Amino acid sequence: MLLGLGLGVFVGLGSPVLPALSGPELLTAGGGSGMAWGDEAPPPGLDILVFVDETGSTNRQFDVYRRALLDRIIPGLKQGDRLRVLPITDDNSLISDFMAEGTLAPKPPFDSLSDNELDYKAKMKALNAKNDAIRQQLLDTMKKKLAKPGKSKYTDLFGAARMASQLFSADKMRPVVVFLSDMQEDRGRFRYNTMTFGKKDLDRVGKAYGFPDLKHVCVYVVGTRSPSIERTRKMIKFWEKYFEKSGADITPDHMVSMLVNWPPPDGCGSPRVTEKKGSWLDRIKKQL
């Protein structure tokens, strides 16, 4: 192992004296839980955008939305994750502020050559306390915001999808959008009562609005419903096709009546903008 480190140093860098390694430091030099030349940057956190339907048709479903946010999404936030919550109203283009917003601090890398383990543990304890406070603040805010169902007359779901595309346009995190809605579009030329939710309606939407750019975005839809089981099935298929045409990462198990399986699997969603990573040689130079 020491020979391997030495060879890495000899490539165009001269021959600095290597520090003596023993115990845990010797183990981390092999790439176990850490790296002797500094840990890799942590994987990107989740950038979670939640749309909450505040229209009158969702009164029966509102507790499902509340439980999804308060019991699953907010408590499930991890280090480096961000949460933003927006309402779905009669015109999402007029929304100018989030119902709630918070970002958890990411886990700092641990360098086994230069960082003191006790100092690092103290730093992590303070970071975890800070993140717990952010989660609690989000919970308190959303409990107040979701105390009563919304009363908006119409539902602008297509506008919400376009807004998601804009908010994720240059995302370096893993983008995830969650629609807490009965998915009954009811605005302008698209009215829930007159839509059949078949290919004809999908083509009409494409001609009227186009499809938003949701490439690499993980999509969940929670609460699709109508008075008819058959109509609900058609609605689920319609929205699944709509998001597929938008390039989103979506599968039938993401179209659910209640949010049970959370957080999203690792393969769902990926950064839309990737940062250039330094080579192993750059990391060694940084240490020297």
PDB file of N, CA and C in Angstrom, residues 23-68:
ATOM      1  N   GLY A  23      -2.424   1.896  12.276  1.00  0.00           N
ATOM      2  CA  GLY A  23      -3.786   1.712  12.753  1.00  0.00           C
ATOM      3  C   GLY A  23      -4.811   2.122  11.724  1.00  0.00           C
ATOM      4  N   PRO A  24      -5.835   2.924  12.145  1.00  0.00           N
ATOM      5  CA  PRO A  24      -6.911   3.326  11.242  1.00  0.00           C
ATOM      6  C   PRO A  24      -6.421   4.088  10.026  1.00  0.00           C
ATOM      7  N   GLU A  25      -5.343   4.906  10.186  1.00  0.00           N
ATOM      8  CA  GLU A  25      -4.853   5.673   9.055  1.00  0.00           C
ATOM      9  C   GLU A  25      -4.326   4.767   7.962  1.00  0.00           C
ATOM     10  N   LEU A  26      -3.676   3.676   8.358  1.00  0.00           N
ATOM     11  CA  LEU A  26      -3.151   2.735   7.376  1.00  0.00           C
ATOM     12  C   LEU A  26      -4.298   2.075   6.623  1.00  0.00           C
ATOM     13  N   LEU A  27      -5.400   1.785   7.341  1.00  0.00           N
ATOM     14  CA  LEU A  27      -6.551   1.164   6.690  1.00  0.00           C
ATOM     15  C   LEU A  27      -7.208   2.120   5.704  1.00  0.00           C
ATOM     16  N   THR A  28      -7.344   3.393   6.084  1.00  0.00           N
ATOM     17  CA  THR A  28      -8.018   4.322   5.186  1.00  0.00           C
ATOM     18  C   THR A  28      -7.180   4.630   3.967  1.00  0.00           C
ATOM     19  N   ALA A  29      -5.875   4.411   4.042  1.00  0.00           N
ATOM     20  CA  ALA A  29      -5.043   4.656   2.871  1.00  0.00           C
ATOM     21  C   ALA A  29      -5.418   3.735   1.728  1.00  0.00           C
ATOM     22  N   GLY A  30      -6.007   2.599   2.019  1.00  0.00           N
ATOM     23  CA  GLY A  30      -6.391   1.650   0.989  1.00  0.00           C
ATOM     24  C   GLY A  30      -7.738   1.933   0.373  1.00  0.00           C
ATOM     25  N   GLY A  31      -8.396   3.044   0.777  1.00  0.00           N
ATOM     26  CA  GLY A  31      -9.688   3.393   0.150  1.00  0.00           C
ATOM     27  C   GLY A  31     -10.861   2.743   0.822  1.00  0.00           C
ATOM     28  N   GLY A  32     -10.739   2.393   2.140  1.00  0.00           N
ATOM     29  CA  GLY A  32     -11.867   1.812   2.851  1.00  0.00           C
ATOM     30  C   GLY A  32     -12.903   2.875   3.145  1.00  0.00           C
ATOM     31  N   SER A  33     -13.020   3.253   4.460  1.00  0.00           N
ATOM     32  CA  SER A  33     -13.999   4.272   4.810  1.00  0.00           C
ATOM     33  C   SER A  33     -13.510   5.674   4.509  1.00  0.00           C
ATOM     34  N   GLY A  34     -12.207   5.841   4.191  1.00  0.00           N
ATOM     35  CA  GLY A  34     -11.659   7.148   3.863  1.00  0.00           C
ATOM     36  C   GLY A  34     -10.495   6.970   2.931  1.00  0.00           C
ATOM     37  N   MET A  35      -9.825   8.071   2.562  1.00  0.00           N
ATOM     38  CA  MET A  35      -8.680   8.011   1.670  1.00  0.00           C
ATOM     39  C   MET A  35      -7.535   8.799   2.278  1.00  0.00           C
ATOM     40  N   ALA A  36      -6.302   8.257   2.191  1.00  0.00           N
ATOM     41  CA  ALA A  36      -5.168   8.941   2.785  1.00  0.00           C
ATOM     42  C   ALA A  36      -4.923  10.288   2.138  1.00  0.00           C
ATOM     43  N   TRP A  37      -5.305  10.427   0.871  1.00  0.00           N
ATOM     44  CA  TRP A  37      -5.078  11.694   0.183  1.00  0.00           C
ATOM     45  C   TRP A  37      -6.335  12.566   0.169  1.00  0.00           C
ATOM     46  N   GLY A  38      -7.247  12.313   1.069  1.00  0.00           N
ATOM     47  CA  GLY A  38      -8.465  13.135   1.151  1.00  0.00           C
ATOM     48  C   GLY A  38      -9.661  12.396   0.576  1.00  0.00           C
ATOM     49  N   ASP A  39     -10.772  12.461   1.262  1.00  0.00           N
ATOM     50  CA  ASP A  39     -11.983  11.780   0.802  1.00  0.00           C
ATOM     51  C   ASP A  39     -12.521  12.409  -0.473  1.00  0.00           C
ATOM     52  N   GLU A  40     -13.218  11.580  -1.269  1.00  0.00           N
ATOM     53  CA  GLU A  40     -13.947  12.087  -2.424  1.00  0.00           C
ATOM     54  C   GLU A  40     -15.076  13.000  -1.927  1.00  0.00           C
ATOM     55  N   ALA A  41     -15.487  13.925  -2.767  1.00  0.00           N
ATOM     56  CA  ALA A  41     -16.635  14.760  -2.422  1.00  0.00           C
ATOM     57  C   ALA A  41     -17.871  13.878  -2.288  1.00  0.00           C
ATOM     58  N   PRO A  42     -18.778  14.185  -1.344  1.00  0.00           N
ATOM     59  CA  PRO A  42     -19.980  13.374  -1.179  1.00  0.00           C
ATOM     60  C   PRO A  42     -20.847  13.437  -2.427  1.00  0.00           C
ATOM     61  N   PRO A  43     -21.663  12.418  -2.679  1.00  0.00           N
ATOM     62  CA  PRO A  43     -22.550  12.449  -3.850  1.00  0.00           C
ATOM     63  C   PRO A  43     -23.531  13.607  -3.730  1.00  0.00           C
ATOM     64  N   PRO A  44     -24.048  14.107  -4.842  1.00  0.00           N
ATOM     65  CA  PRO A  44     -24.973  15.247  -4.776  1.00  0.00           C
ATOM     66  C   PRO A  44     -26.231  14.903  -3.996  1.00  0.00           C
ATOM     67  N   GLY A  45     -26.710  15.858  -3.215  1.00  0.00           N
ATOM     68  CA  GLY A  45     -27.935  15.655  -2.461  1.00  0.00           C
ATOM     69  C   GLY A  45     -29.160  15.748  -3.350  1.00  0.00           C
ATOM     70  N   LEU A  46     -30.311  15.458  -2.775  1.00  0.00           N
ATOM     71  CA  LEU A  46     -31.575  15.559  -3.505  1.00  0.00           C
ATOM     72  C   LEU A  46     -32.059  17.007  -3.498  1.00  0.00           C
ATOM     73  N   ASP A  47     -32.484  17.484  -4.646  1.00  0.00           N
ATOM     74  CA  ASP A  47     -33.135  18.790  -4.751  1.00  0.00           C
ATOM     75  C   ASP A  47     -34.616  18.505  -4.950  1.00  0.00           C
ATOM     76  N   ILE A  48     -35.379  18.547  -3.860  1.00  0.00           N
ATOM     77  CA  ILE A  48     -36.771  18.097  -3.865  1.00  0.00           C
ATOM     78  C   ILE A  48     -37.711  19.293  -4.006  1.00  0.00           C
ATOM     79  N   LEU A  49     -38.521  19.248  -5.045  1.00  0.00           N
ATOM     80  CA  LEU A  49     -39.528  20.280  -5.289  1.00  0.00           C
ATOM     81  C   LEU A  49     -40.898  19.630  -5.138  1.00  0.00           C
ATOM     82  N   VAL A  50     -41.688  20.118  -4.201  1.00  0.00           N
ATOM     83  CA  VAL A  50     -43.009  19.542  -3.935  1.00  0.00           C
ATOM     84  C   VAL A  50     -44.089  20.551  -4.313  1.00  0.00           C
ATOM     85  N   PHE A  51     -45.023  20.110  -5.154  1.00  0.00           N
ATOM     86  CA  PHE A  51     -46.189  20.925  -5.505  1.00  0.00           C
ATOM     87  C   PHE A  51     -47.403  20.384  -4.746  1.00  0.00           C
ATOM     88  N   VAL A  52     -48.050  21.253  -3.975  1.00  0.00           N
ATOM     89  CA  VAL A  52     -49.231  20.869  -3.199  1.00  0.00           C
ATOM     90  C   VAL A  52     -50.472  21.483  -3.842  1.00  0.00           C
ATOM     91  N   ASP A  53     -51.405  20.636  -4.231  1.00  0.00           N
ATOM     92  CA  ASP A  53     -52.638  21.087  -4.883  1.00  0.00           C
ATOM     93  C   ASP A  53     -53.531  21.792  -3.858  1.00  0.00           C
ATOM     94  N   GLU A  54     -53.797  23.070  -4.094  1.00  0.00           N
ATOM     95  CA  GLU A  54     -54.625  23.848  -3.170  1.00  0.00           C
ATOM     96  C   GLU A  54     -55.972  24.213  -3.783  1.00  0.00           C
ATOM     97  N   THR A  55     -56.435  23.400  -4.722  1.00  0.00           N
ATOM     98  CA  THR A  55     -57.734  23.667  -5.341  1.00  0.00           C
ATOM     99  C   THR A  55     -58.843  22.950  -4.580  1.00  0.00           C
ATOM    100  N   GLY A  56     -60.052  23.418  -4.778  1.00  0.00           N
ATOM    101  CA  GLY A  56     -61.184  22.913  -4.018  1.00  0.00           C
ATOM    102  C   GLY A  56     -61.476  21.437  -4.212  1.00  0.00           C
ATOM    103  N   SER A  57     -61.072  20.864  -5.346  1.00  0.00           N
ATOM    104  CA  SER A  57     -61.385  19.457  -5.627  1.00  0.00           C
ATOM    105  C   SER A  57     -60.570  18.489  -4.778  1.00  0.00           C
ATOM    106  N   THR A  58     -59.596  19.003  -4.014  1.00  0.00           N
ATOM    107  CA  THR A  58     -58.679  18.105  -3.293  1.00  0.00           C
ATOM    108  C   THR A  58     -59.007  17.954  -1.811  1.00  0.00           C
ATOM    109  N   ASN A  59     -60.148  18.459  -1.363  1.00  0.00           N
ATOM    110  CA  ASN A  59     -60.458  18.432   0.069  1.00  0.00           C
ATOM    111  C   ASN A  59     -60.346  17.040   0.676  1.00  0.00           C
ATOM    112  N   ARG A  60     -60.868  16.033  -0.025  1.00  0.00           N
ATOM    113  CA  ARG A  60     -60.824  14.665   0.499  1.00  0.00           C
ATOM    114  C   ARG A  60     -59.401  14.124   0.579  1.00  0.00           C
ATOM    115  N   GLN A  61     -58.556  14.587  -0.314  1.00  0.00           N
ATOM    116  CA  GLN A  61     -57.200  14.065  -0.420  1.00  0.00           C
ATOM    117  C   GLN A  61     -56.200  14.831   0.432  1.00  0.00           C
ATOM    118  N   PHE A  62     -56.611  15.933   1.016  1.00  0.00           N
ATOM    119  CA  PHE A  62     -55.628  16.844   1.602  1.00  0.00           C
ATOM    120  C   PHE A  62     -54.825  16.205   2.734  1.00  0.00           C
ATOM    121  N   ASP A  63     -55.441  15.327   3.494  1.00  0.00           N
ATOM    122  CA  ASP A  63     -54.695  14.675   4.577  1.00  0.00           C
ATOM    123  C   ASP A  63     -53.608  13.763   4.021  1.00  0.00           C
ATOM    124  N   VAL A  64     -53.838  13.176   2.837  1.00  0.00           N
ATOM    125  CA  VAL A  64     -52.809  12.360   2.179  1.00  0.00           C
ATOM    126  C   VAL A  64     -51.602  13.227   1.844  1.00  0.00           C
ATOM    127  N   TYR A  65     -51.848  14.434   1.336  1.00  0.00           N
ATOM    128  CA  TYR A  65     -50.756  15.347   1.005  1.00  0.00           C
ATOM    129  C   TYR A  65     -49.998  15.761   2.270  1.00  0.00           C
ATOM    130  N   ARG A  66     -50.751  16.068   3.298  1.00  0.00           N
ATOM    131  CA  ARG A  66     -50.142  16.505   4.560  1.00  0.00           C
ATOM    132  C   ARG A  66     -49.241  15.420   5.140  1.00  0.00           C
ATOM    133  N   ARG A  67     -49.740  14.196   5.127  1.00  0.00           N
ATOM    134  CA  ARG A  67     -48.963  13.081   5.685  1.00  0.00           C
ATOM    135  C   ARG A  67     -47.712  12.801   4.843  1.00  0.00           C
ATOM    136  N   ALA A  68     -47.818  12.960   3.525  1.00  0.00           N
ATOM    137  CA  ALA A  68     -46.654  12.740   2.663  1.00  0.00           C
ATOM    138  C   ALA A  68     -45.524  13.692   3.022  1.00  0.00           C
TER     139      ALA A  68
END
